[in-house]
Each structure stands twice: as C-alpha cells, then as structure tokens.
Coordinates of N, CA and C in Angstrom, one line a residue:
X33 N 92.1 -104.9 28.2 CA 91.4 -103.6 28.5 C 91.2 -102.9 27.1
X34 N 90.1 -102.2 26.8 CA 90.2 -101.8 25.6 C 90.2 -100.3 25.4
X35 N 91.2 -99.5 24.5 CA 91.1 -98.8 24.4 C 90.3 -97.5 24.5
X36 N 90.5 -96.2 25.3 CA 89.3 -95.5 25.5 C 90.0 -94.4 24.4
X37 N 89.1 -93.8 23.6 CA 89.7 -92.8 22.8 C 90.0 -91.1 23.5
X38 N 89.3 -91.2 24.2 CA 89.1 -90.0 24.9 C 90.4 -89.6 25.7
X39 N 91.3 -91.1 26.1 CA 93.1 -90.8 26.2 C 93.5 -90.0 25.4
X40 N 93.3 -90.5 24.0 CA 94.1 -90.7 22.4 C 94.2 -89.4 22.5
X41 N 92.9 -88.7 22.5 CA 92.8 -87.1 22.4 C 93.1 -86.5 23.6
X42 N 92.8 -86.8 24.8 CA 94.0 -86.0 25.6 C 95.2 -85.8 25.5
X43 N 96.0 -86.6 25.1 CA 97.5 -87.1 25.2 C 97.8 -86.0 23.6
X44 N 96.9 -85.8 22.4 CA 97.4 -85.6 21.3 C 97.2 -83.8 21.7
X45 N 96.1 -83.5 22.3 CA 95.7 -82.2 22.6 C 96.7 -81.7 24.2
X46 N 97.0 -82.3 25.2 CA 97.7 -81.7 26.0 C 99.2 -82.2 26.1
X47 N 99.6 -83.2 25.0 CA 101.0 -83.7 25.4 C 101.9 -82.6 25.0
X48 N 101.9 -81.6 24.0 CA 103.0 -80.6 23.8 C 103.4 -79.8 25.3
X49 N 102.0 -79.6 25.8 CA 102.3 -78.6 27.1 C 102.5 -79.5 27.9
X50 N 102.7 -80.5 28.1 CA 103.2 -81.6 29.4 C 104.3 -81.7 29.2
X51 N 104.8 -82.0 27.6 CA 106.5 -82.2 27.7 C 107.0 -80.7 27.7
X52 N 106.4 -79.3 27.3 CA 107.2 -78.3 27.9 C 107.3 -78.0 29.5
X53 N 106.4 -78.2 30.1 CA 105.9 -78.4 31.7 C 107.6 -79.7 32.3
X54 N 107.4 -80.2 31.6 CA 108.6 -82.0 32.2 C 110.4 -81.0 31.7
X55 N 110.0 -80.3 30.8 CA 111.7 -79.8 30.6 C 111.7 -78.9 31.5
X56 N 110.4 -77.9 31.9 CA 110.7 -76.9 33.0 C 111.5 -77.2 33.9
X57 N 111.2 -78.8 34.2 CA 110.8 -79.4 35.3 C 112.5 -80.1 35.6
X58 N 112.7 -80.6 34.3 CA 113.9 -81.7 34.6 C 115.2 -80.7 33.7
X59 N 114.9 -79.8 33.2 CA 116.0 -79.0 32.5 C 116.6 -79.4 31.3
X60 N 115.4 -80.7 31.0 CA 116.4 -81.4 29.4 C 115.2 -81.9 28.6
X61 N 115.5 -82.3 27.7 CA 114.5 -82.6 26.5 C 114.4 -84.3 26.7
X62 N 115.2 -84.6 27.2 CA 114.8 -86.5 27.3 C 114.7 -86.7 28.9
X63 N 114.9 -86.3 29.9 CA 114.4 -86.7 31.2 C 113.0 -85.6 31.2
X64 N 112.8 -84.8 30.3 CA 111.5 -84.3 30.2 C 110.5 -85.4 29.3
X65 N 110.8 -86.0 28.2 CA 109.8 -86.8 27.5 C 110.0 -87.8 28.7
X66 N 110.8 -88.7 29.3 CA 110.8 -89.6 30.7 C 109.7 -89.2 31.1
X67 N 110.1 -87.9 31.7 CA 108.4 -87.6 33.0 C 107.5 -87.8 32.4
X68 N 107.4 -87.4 30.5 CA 105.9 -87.1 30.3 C 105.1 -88.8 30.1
X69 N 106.1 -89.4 29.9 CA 105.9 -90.8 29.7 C 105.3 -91.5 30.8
X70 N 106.3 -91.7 31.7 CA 105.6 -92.1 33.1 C 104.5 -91.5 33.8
X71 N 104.3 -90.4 33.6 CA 103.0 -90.0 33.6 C 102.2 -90.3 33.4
X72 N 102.0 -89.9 31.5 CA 100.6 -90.7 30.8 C 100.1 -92.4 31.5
X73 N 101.4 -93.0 31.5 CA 101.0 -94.4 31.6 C 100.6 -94.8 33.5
X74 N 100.9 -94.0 34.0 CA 100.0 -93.9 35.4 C 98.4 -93.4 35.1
X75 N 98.6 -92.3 34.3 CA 97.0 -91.9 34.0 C 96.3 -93.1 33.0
X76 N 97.2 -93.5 32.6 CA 96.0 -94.6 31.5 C 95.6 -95.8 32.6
X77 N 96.1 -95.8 33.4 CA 95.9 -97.1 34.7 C 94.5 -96.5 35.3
X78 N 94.8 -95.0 35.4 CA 93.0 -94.9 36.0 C 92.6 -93.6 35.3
X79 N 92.5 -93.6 34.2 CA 91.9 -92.5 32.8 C 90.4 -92.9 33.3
X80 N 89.6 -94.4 33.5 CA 88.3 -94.3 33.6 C 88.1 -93.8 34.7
X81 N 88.4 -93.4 36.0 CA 88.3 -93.2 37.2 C 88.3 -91.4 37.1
X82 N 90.0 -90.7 36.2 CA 90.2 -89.5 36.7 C 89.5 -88.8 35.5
X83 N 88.7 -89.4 34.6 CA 88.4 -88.6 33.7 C 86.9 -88.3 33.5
X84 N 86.5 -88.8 34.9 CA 85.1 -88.7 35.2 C 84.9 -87.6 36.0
X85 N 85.9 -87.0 36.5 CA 86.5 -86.1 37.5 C 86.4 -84.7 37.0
X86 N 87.0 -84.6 35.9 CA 87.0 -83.4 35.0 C 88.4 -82.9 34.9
X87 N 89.7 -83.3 35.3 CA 90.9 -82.8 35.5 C 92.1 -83.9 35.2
X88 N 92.1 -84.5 34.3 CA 93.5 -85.6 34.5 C 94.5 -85.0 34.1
X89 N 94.7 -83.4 33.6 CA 96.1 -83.3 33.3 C 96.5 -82.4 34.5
X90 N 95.9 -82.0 35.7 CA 96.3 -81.8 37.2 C 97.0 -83.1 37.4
X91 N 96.3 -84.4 37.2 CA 96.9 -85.9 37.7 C 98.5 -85.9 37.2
X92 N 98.0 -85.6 36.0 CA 99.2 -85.6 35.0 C 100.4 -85.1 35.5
X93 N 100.3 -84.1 36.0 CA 101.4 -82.4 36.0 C 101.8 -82.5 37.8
X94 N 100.9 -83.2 38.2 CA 101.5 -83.5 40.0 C 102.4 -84.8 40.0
X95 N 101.9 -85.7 39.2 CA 102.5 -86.8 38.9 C 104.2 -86.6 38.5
X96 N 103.9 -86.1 37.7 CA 105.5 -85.6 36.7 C 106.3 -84.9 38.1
X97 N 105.9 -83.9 38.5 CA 106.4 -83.2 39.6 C 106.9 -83.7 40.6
X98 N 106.2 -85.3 41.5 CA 106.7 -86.2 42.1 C 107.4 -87.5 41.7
X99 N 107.3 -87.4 40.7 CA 108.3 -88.7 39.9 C 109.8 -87.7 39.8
X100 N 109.6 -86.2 39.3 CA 110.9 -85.9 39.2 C 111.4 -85.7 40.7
X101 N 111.0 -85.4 41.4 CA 111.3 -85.4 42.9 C 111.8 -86.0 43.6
X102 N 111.0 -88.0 43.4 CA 111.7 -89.3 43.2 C 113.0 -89.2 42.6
X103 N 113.3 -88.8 41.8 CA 114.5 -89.3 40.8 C 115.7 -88.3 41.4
X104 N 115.2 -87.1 41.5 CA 116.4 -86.2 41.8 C 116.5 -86.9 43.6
X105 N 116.2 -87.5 44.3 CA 116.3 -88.1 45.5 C 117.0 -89.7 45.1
X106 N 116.9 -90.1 44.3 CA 117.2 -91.4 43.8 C 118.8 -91.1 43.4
X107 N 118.5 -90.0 42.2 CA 120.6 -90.0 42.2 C 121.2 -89.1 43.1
X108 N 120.7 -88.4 43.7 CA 121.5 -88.1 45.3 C 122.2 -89.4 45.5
X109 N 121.8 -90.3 45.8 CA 122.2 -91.4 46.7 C 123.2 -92.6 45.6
X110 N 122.7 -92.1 44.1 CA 123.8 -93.1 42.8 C 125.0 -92.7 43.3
X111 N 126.0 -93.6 42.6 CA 127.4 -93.8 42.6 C 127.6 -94.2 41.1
X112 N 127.7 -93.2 40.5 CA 127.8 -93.2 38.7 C 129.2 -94.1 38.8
X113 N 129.1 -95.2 37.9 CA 130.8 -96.2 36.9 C 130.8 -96.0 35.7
X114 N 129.6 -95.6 35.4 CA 130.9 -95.6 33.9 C 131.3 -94.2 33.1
X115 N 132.4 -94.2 32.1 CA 133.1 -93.4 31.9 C 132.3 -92.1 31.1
X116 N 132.8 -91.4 31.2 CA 131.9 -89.9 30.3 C 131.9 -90.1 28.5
X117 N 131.5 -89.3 28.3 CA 131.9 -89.3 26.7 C 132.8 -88.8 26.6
X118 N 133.6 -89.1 25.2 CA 134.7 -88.3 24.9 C 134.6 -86.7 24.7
X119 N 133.1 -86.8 24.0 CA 133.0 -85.1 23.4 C 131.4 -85.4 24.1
X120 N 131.7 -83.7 24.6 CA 129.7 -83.7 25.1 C 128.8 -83.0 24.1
X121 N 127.5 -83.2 24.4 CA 126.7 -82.6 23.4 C 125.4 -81.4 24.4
X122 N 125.6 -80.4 23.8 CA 124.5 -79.2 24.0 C 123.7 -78.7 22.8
X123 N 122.5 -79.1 23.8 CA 121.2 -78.4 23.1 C 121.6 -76.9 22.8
X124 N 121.6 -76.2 21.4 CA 121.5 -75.1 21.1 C 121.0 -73.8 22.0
X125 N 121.6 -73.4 22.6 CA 120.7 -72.3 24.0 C 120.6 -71.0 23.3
X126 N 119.3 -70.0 23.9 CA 119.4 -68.5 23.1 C 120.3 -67.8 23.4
X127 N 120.5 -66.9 22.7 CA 121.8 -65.8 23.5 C 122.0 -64.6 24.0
X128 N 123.1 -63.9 24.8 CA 122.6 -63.1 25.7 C 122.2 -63.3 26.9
X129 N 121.1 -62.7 27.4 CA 121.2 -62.4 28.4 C 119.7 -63.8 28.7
X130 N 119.1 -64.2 27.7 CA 117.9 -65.3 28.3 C 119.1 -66.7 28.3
X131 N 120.3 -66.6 27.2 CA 120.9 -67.5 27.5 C 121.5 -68.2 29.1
X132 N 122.2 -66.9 29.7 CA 122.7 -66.8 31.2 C 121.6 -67.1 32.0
X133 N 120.3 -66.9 31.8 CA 119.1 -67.2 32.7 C 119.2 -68.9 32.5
X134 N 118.7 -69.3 31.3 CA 118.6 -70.6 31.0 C 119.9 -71.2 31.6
X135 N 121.1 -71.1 31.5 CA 122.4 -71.8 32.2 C 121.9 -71.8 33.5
X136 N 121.8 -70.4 34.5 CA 121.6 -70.4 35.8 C 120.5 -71.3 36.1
X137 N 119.3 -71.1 35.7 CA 118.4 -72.0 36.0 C 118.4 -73.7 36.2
X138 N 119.7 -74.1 34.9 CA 120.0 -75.5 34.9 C 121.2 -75.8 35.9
X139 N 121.4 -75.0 35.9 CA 122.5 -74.8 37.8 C 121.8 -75.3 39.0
X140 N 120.6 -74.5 39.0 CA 120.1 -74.3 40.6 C 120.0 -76.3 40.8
X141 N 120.1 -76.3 42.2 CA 119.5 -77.3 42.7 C 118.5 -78.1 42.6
X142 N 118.3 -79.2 42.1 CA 116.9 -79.8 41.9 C 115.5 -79.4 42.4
X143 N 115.7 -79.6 43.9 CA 114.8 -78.9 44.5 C 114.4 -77.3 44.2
X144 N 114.9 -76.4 44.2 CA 114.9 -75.1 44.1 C 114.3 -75.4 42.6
X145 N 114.8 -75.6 41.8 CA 114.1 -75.4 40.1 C 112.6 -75.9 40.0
X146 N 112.6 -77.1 41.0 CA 111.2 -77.3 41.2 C 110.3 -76.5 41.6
X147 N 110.6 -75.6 42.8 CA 109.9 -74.9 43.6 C 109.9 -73.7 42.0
X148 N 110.6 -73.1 41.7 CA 110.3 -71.7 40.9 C 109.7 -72.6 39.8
X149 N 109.6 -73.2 39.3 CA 109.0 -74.2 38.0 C 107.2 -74.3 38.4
X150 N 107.0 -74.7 39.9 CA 105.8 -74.9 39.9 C 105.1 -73.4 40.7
X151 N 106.2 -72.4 41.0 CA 105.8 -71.2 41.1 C 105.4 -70.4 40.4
X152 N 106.4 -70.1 39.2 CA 105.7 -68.9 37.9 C 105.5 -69.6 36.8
X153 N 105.9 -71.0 37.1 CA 105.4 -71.6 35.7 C 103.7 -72.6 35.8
X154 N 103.4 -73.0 36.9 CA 102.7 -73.6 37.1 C 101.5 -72.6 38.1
X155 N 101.8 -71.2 38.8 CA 101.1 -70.7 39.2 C 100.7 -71.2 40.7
X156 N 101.6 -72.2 41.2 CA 100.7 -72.6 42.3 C 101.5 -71.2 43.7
X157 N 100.3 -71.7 44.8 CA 100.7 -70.8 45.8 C 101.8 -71.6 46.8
X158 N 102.3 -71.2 47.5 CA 103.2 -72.2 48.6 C 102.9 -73.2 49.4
X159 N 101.7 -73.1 49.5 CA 100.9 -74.3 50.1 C 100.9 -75.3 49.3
X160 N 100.8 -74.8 48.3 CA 100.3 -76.1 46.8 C 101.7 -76.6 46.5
X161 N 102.6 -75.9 46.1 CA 104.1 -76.3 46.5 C 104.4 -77.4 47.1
X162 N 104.5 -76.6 48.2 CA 104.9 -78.1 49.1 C 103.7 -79.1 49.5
X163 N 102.7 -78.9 49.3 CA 101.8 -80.6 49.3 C 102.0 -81.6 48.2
X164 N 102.7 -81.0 46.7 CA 103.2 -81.6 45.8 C 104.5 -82.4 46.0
X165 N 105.8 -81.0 46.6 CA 106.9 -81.6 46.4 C 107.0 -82.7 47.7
X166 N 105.9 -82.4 49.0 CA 106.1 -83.2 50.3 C 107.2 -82.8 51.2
X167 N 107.2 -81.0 51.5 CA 108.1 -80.5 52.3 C 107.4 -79.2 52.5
X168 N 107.7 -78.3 53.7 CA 106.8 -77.7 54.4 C 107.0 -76.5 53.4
X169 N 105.8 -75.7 53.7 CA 106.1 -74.1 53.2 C 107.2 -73.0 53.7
X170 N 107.4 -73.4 54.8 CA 108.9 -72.6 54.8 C 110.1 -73.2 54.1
X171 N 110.1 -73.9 53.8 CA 111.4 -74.7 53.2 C 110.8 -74.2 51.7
X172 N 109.4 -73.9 51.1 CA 109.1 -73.2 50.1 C 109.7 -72.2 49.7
X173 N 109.6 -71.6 51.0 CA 109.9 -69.8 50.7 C 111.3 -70.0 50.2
X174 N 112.3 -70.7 51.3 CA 113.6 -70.8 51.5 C 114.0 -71.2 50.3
X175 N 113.8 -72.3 49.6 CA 114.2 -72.6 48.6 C 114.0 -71.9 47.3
X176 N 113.1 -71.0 47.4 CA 112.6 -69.9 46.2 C 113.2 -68.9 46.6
X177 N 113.6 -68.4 47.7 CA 114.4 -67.3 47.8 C 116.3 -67.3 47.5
X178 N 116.6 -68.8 47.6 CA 118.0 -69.3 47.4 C 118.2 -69.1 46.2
X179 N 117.4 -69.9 45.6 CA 117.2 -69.8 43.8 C 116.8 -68.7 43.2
X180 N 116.1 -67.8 43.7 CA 116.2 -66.4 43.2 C 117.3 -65.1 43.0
X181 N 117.4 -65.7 44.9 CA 119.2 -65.2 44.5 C 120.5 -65.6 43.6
X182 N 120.4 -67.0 43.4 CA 121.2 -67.7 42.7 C 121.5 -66.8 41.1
X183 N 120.2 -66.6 40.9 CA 119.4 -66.1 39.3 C 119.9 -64.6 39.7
X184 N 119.6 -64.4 40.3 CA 119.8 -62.3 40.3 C 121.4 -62.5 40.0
X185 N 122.1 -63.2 41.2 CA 123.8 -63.5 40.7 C 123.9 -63.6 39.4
X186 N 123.5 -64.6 38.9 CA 124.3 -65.3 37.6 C 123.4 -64.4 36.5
X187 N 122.4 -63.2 36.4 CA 122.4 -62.3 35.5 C 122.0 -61.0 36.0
X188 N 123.4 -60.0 36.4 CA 123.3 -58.7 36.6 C 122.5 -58.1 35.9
X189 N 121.5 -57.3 36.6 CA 120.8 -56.1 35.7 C 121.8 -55.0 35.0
X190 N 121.4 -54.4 34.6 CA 122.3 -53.2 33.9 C 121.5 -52.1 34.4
X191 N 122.6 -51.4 35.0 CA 122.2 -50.3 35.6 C 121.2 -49.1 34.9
X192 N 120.6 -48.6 35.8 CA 119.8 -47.5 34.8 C 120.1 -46.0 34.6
X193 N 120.1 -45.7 33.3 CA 120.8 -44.4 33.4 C 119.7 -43.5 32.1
X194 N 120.1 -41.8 32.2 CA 118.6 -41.8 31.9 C 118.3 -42.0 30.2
X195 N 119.1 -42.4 29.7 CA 118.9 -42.9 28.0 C 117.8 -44.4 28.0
X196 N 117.7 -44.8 29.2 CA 117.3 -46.4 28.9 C 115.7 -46.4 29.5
X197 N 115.9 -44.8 30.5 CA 114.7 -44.6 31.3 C 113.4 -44.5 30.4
X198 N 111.9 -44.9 30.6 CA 111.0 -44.2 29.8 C 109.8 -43.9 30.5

C-alpha cells in the first residue's frame, strides 16, 4: 500500500495535541504515547476512507478514549507477578496547589478521569460521553459528580476573607 502524505501531515500537525489529549486520558506520558500510537495505526488502516470525511482526528480522539477504556477494563481483571522496582520514579509535578489537583486527578478512578477528561477537556456533552465510553448518561453524571467531589476533597479552597476579596 503506498504511502498517502496527507497522514505524514496529519500526524506531524495534530500528534502534539493527541498525545496531550492520551495523558489527559491515561495520566502518564507512556500509556499516553500507547494510545496515541494505537490510534494513528487504526487510522492509517482507513486514512483513505476517513479523510474523505473531513474529520480523522474525531476518529483519532474516540479511538484513544475506547482503547483506554479497553485497557483500564483489561487490568481490572490482571493478576500482576512480578516484583516492583526497588526505587520508583516520578515525573516532575507543579507545585502547590495545581500540584494536589494533578495527584487527585491521578487518584480518581479510571472511569471518572475519563468522564471529566472528555468533559472540560474534550468539551463533549453527556450524551457524547457516554456513546464514547459505552455506559448510560446517568452513570455520566454519577461518575463526574464522584470525581468532582473526590477533587473538591483533595484541594480545599481557602476561605474568603475581605483582603483576597475584589
């Protein structure tokens, strides 16, 4: 099959915002290039089909969002053997108070990070939600309201008092 360039330049023009979209998504920098990978290479299987369409990085960005869906349902069900590392390693996080957001957020439940991920990050409505993740709109709400609360817990506001007021 021969090369179409018109990939070359999708993938070089929208892959930065796919793999930030895949860390939204999976909370890490290598199970995010994963998604963004398995992705592209589903879209290069029908690039002549979805690019006649006008939209392959929708294809792209629903794809990712059900492959991580797949996966976080896949190791529900693992039985991890082998041993941990000796010493662990963390990505550098901001600090303060986006730091505590960023921990909480890598807390919440798979599902739940999905749902707020494709809610203020992705803009969709509840309907679009759940036709992606394949679970109803109330379990939408439910799961964005668990996770919100999760997030309100794990970074108290600071109270207001009238120096801060404006």
């Amino acid at each position: 099959m021969e090369a179409d360039p018109r990939f070359a330049e999708f993938v070089a023009e929208r892959g930065d915002a796919l793999l930030r979209y895949g860390y939204m998504l999976a909370g890490n920098p290598h199970d995010a290039a994963d998604l963004v990978q398995e992705a592209l290479l589903k879209l290069r299987g029908a690039w002549h089909r979805l690019h006649s369409k006008g939209n392959p990085e929708s294809y792209v960005r629903t794809t990712m969002a059900r492959l991580h869906i797949a996966t976080w349902r896949l190791r529900r069900r693992e039985q991890l053997a082998w041993d941990l590392p000796e010493r662990e390693h963390h990505d550098p996080l901001p600090s303060g108070d986006e730091r505590r957001i960023w921990q909480a957020l890598a807390g919440l439940p798979r599902k739940q990070r999905a749902v707020l991920v494709l809610r203020y990050y992705e803009q969709l409505d509840d309907a679009e939600i759940a036709a992606v993740l394949g679970i109803s709109r109330g379990t939408v709400r439910s799961q964005a309201a668990r996770a919100l609360g999760k997030l309100r817990n794990a970074v108290p506001t600071k109270p207001m008092t009238r120096g801060n007021v404006r």
